[in-house]
GROMACS .gro file of C-alpha atoms in nm:
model
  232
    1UNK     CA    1   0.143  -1.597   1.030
    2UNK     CA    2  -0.094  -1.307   1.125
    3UNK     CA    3  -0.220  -1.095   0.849
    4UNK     CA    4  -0.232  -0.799   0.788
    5UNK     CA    5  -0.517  -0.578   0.936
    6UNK     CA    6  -0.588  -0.258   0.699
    7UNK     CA    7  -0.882  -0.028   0.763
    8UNK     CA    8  -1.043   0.170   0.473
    9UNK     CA    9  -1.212   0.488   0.522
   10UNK     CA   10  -1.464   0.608   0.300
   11UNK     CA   11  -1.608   0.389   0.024
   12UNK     CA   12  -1.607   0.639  -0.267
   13UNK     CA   13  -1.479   0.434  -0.620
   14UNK     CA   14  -1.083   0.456  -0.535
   15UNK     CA   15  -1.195   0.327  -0.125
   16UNK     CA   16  -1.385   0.003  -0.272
   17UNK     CA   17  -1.113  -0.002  -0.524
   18UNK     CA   18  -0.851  -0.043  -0.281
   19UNK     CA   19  -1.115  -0.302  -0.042
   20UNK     CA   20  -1.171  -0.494  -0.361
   21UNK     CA   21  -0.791  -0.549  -0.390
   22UNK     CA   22  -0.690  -0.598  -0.015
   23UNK     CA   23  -0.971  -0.856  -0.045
   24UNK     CA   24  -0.823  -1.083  -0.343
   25UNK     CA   25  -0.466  -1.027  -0.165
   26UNK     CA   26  -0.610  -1.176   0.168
   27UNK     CA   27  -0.580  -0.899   0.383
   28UNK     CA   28  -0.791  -0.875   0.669
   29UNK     CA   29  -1.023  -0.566   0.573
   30UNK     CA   30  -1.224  -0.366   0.736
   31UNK     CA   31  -1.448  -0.087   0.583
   32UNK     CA   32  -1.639   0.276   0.701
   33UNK     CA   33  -1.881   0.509   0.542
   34UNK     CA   34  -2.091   0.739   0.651
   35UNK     CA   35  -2.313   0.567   0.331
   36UNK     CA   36  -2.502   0.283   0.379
   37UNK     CA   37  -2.546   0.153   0.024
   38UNK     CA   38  -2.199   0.251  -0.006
   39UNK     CA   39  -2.129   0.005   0.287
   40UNK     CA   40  -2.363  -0.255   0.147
   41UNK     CA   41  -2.173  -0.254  -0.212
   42UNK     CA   42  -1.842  -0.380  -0.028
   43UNK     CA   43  -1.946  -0.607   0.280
   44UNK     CA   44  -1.930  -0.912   0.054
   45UNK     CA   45  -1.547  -0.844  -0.008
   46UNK     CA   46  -1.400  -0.734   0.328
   47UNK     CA   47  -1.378  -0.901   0.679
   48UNK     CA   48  -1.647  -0.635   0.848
   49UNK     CA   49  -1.824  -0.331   0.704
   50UNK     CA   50  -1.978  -0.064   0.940
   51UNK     CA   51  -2.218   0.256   0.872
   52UNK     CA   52  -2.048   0.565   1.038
   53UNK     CA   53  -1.922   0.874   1.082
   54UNK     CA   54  -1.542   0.822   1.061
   55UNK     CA   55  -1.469   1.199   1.181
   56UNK     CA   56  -1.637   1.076   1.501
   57UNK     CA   57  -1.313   1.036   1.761
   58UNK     CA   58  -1.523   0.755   1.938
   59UNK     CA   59  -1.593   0.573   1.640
   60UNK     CA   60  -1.268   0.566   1.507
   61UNK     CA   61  -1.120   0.471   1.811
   62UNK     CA   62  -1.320   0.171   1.786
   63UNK     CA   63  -1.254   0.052   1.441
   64UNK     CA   64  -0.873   0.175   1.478
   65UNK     CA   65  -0.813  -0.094   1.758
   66UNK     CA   66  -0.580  -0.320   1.633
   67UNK     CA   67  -0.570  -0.161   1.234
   68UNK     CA   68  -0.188  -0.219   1.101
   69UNK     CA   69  -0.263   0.033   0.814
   70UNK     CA   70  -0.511   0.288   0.748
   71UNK     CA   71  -0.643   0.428   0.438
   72UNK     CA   72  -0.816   0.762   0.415
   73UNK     CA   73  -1.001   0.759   0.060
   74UNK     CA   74  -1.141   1.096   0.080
   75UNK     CA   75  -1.147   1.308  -0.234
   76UNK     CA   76  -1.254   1.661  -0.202
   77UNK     CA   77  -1.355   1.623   0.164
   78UNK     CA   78  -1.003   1.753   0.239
   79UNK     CA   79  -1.112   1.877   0.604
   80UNK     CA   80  -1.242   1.557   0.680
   81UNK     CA   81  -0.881   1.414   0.551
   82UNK     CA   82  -0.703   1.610   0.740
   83UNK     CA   83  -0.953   1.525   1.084
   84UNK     CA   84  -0.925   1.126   1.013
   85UNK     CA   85  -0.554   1.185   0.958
   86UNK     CA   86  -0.470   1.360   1.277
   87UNK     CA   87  -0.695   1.157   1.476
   88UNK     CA   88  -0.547   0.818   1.372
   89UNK     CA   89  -0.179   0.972   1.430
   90UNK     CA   90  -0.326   0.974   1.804
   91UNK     CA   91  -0.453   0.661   1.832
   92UNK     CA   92  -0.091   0.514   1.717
   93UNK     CA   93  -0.211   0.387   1.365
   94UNK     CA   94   0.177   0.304   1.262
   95UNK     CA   95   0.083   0.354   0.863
   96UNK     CA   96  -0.155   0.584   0.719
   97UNK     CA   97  -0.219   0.616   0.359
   98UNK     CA   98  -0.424   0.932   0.246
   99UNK     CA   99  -0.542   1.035  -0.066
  100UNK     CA  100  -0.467   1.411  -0.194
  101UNK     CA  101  -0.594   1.628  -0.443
  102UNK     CA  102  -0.310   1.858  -0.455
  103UNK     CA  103   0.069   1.893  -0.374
  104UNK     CA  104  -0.032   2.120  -0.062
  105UNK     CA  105  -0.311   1.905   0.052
  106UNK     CA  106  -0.037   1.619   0.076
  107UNK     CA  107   0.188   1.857   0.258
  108UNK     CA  108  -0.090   1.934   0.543
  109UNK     CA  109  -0.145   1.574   0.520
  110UNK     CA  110   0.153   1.432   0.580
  111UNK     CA  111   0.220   1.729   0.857
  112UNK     CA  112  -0.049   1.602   1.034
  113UNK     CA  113   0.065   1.214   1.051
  114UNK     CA  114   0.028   1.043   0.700
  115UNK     CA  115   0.315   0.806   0.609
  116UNK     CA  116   0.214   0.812   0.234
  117UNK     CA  117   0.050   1.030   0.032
  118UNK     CA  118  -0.178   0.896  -0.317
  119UNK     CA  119  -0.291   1.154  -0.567
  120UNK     CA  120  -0.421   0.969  -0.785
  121UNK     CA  121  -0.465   1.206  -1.140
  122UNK     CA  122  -0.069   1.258  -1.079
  123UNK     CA  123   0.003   0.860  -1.060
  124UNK     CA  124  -0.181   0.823  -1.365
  125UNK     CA  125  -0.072   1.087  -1.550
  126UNK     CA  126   0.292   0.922  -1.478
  127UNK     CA  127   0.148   0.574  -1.623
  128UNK     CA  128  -0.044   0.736  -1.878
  129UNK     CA  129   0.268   0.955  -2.009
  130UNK     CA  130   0.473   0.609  -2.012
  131UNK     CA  131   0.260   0.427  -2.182
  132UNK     CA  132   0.256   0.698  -2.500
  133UNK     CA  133   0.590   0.758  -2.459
  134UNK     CA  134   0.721   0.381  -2.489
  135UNK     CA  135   0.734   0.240  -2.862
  136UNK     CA  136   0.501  -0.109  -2.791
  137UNK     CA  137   0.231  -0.199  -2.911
  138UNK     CA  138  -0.072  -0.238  -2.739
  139UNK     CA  139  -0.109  -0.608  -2.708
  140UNK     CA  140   0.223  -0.594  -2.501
  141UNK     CA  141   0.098  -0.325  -2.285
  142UNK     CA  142  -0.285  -0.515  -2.258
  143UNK     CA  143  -0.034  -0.881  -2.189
  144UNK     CA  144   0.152  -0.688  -1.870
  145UNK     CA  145  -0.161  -0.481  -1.750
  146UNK     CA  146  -0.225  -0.711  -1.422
  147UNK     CA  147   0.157  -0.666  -1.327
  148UNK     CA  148   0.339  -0.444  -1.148
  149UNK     CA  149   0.669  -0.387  -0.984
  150UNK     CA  150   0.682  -0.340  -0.576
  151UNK     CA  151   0.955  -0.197  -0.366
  152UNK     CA  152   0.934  -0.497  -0.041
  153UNK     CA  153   1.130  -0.397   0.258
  154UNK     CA  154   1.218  -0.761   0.341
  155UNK     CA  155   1.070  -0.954   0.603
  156UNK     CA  156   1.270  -0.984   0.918
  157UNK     CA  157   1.213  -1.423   0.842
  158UNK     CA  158   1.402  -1.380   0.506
  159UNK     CA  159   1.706  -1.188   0.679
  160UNK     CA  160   2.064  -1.400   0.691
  161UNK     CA  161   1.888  -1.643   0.422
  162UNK     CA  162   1.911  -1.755   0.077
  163UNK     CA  163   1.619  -1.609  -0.083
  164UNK     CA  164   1.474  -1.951  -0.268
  165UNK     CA  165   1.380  -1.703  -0.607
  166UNK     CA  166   1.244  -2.033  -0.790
  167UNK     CA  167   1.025  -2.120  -0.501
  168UNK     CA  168   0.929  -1.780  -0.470
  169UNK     CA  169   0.769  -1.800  -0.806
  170UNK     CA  170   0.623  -2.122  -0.784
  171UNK     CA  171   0.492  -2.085  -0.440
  172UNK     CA  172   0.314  -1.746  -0.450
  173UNK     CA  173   0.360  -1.658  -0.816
  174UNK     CA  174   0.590  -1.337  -0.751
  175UNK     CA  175   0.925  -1.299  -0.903
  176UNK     CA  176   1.186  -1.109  -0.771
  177UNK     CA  177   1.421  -0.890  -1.009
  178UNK     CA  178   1.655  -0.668  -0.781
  179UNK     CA  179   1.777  -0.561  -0.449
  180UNK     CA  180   1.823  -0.259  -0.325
  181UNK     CA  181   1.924  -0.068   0.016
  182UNK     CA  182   1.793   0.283   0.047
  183UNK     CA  183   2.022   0.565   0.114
  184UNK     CA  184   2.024   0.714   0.479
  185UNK     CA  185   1.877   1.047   0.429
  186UNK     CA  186   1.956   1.423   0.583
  187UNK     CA  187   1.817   1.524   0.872
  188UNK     CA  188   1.482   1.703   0.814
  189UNK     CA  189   1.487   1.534   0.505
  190UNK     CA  190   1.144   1.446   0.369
  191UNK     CA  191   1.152   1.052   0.270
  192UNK     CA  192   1.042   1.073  -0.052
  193UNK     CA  193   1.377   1.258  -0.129
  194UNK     CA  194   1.631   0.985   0.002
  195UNK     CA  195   1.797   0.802  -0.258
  196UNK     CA  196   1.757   0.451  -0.310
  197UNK     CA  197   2.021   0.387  -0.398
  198UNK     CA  198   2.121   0.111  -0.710
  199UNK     CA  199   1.894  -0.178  -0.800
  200UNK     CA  200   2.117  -0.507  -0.833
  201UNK     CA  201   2.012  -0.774  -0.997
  202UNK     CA  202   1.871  -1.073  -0.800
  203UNK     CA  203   2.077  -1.359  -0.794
  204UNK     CA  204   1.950  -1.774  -0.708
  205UNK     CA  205   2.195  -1.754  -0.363
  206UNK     CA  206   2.182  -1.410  -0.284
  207UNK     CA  207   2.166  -1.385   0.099
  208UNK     CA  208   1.869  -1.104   0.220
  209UNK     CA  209   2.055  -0.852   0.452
  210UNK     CA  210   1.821  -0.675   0.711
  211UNK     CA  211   1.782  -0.363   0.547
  212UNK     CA  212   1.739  -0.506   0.203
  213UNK     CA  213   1.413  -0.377   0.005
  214UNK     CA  214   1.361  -0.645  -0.286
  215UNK     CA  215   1.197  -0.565  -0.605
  216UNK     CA  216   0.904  -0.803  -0.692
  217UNK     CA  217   0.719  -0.880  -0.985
  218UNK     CA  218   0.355  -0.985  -1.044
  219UNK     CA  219  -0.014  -0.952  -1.000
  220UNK     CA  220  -0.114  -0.719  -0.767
  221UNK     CA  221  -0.284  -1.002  -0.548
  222UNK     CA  222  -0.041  -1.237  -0.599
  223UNK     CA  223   0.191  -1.010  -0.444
  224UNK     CA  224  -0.035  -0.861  -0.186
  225UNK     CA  225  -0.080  -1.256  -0.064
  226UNK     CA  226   0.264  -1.306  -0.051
  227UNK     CA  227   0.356  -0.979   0.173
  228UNK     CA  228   0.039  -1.096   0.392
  229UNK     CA  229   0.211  -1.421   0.425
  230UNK     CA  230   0.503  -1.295   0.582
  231UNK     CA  231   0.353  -1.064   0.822
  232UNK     CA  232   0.486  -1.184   1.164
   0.00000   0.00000   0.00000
């Protein structure tokens, strides 16, 4: 199956960050900066890495070819954001992933043509907060560092069958835990505010519906493979 091609621009720490973990998922990445040692730090982990001026229309139309995801890494550079943004709405970059400093950054941001918005000091803050909050020690929280739970929309292959959960596991070491099938939002509605819905548990037979968006469970590159894997 053809993988998925993600494009990362700017190579501050969260842009290698997120190249460093496409990479050990086995996406197909390619990388921009206007920085050439910045370039040079990540070309050993992604498919290509180019020097250049991302805010450049021409250049971006060339690295945006065939992209199936974008993501703009910029941090304070919010004009350049909001440039990169707009231009790969044009060029009919399906998903674009942007990094915000602020609630009204992500607003422009997402006006503009991002499908989903990262700010970063907010997500941790979030993890941080839960991780006080939540009476375990700290060798359980050190034991489940690598894993995470990920919303999946199901793969189109999957729908009308048994989802094999024990192969699952054994096969690309990802677990699924739950189902769920998001609620249709109001019109105008932004889609961070539709419902999901409930999360039912995930049984051995349960038959994926198209529509379905399955909970998994594991390493972040474990499940990043496994997603890859069922690109179409």
């Amino acid at each position: 199956m053809k993988k998925k091609k993600v494009l990362v621009i700017c190579l501050n720490e969260f842009g290698a960050a997120i190249v460093s973990a496409l990479w050990d998922g086995g996406a197909e990445t390619v990388a921009v900066d206007a920085d050439a040692a910045a370039v040079e730090e990540v070309k050993d982990r992604c498919d290509a890495a180019f020097v250049g001026d991302a805010t450049d229309f021409e250049v971006l139309k060339g690295l945006a070819a065939d992209v199936d995801t974008a993501v703009v890494a910029f941090g304070e550079e919010f004009e350049a954001s909001v440039l990169v943004v707009a231009q790969l709405r044009k060029l009919g970059v399906k998903e674009i992933v942007a990094r915000a400093t602020t609630p009204t950054r992500a607003d422009v941001l997402r006006a503009v043509g991002a499908t989903r918005i990262v700010q970063l000091e907010r997500e941790m803050a979030v993890h941080v907060a839960a991780d006080i909050a939540t009476p375990v020690s700290s060798e359980v929280l050190d034991l489940a560092g690598d894993q995470r739970v990920q919303p999946w929309p199901a793969g189109r292959d999957l729908v009308g069958k048994a989802l094999d959960v024990d192969g699952l596991r054994k096969r690309h070491s990802v677990a699924v835990i739950g189902w769920y099938r998001p609620a249709a939002g109001k019109s105008g509605e932004k889609p961070e505010a539709k419902a999901k819905g409930t999360i039912e548990p995930m049984s051995a037979d349960y038959v994926v519906r198209e529509g379905d968006v399955l909970m998994l469970v594991g390493e972040m590159a474990a499940i990043l493979r496994f997603v890859n894997s069922m690109q179409g």
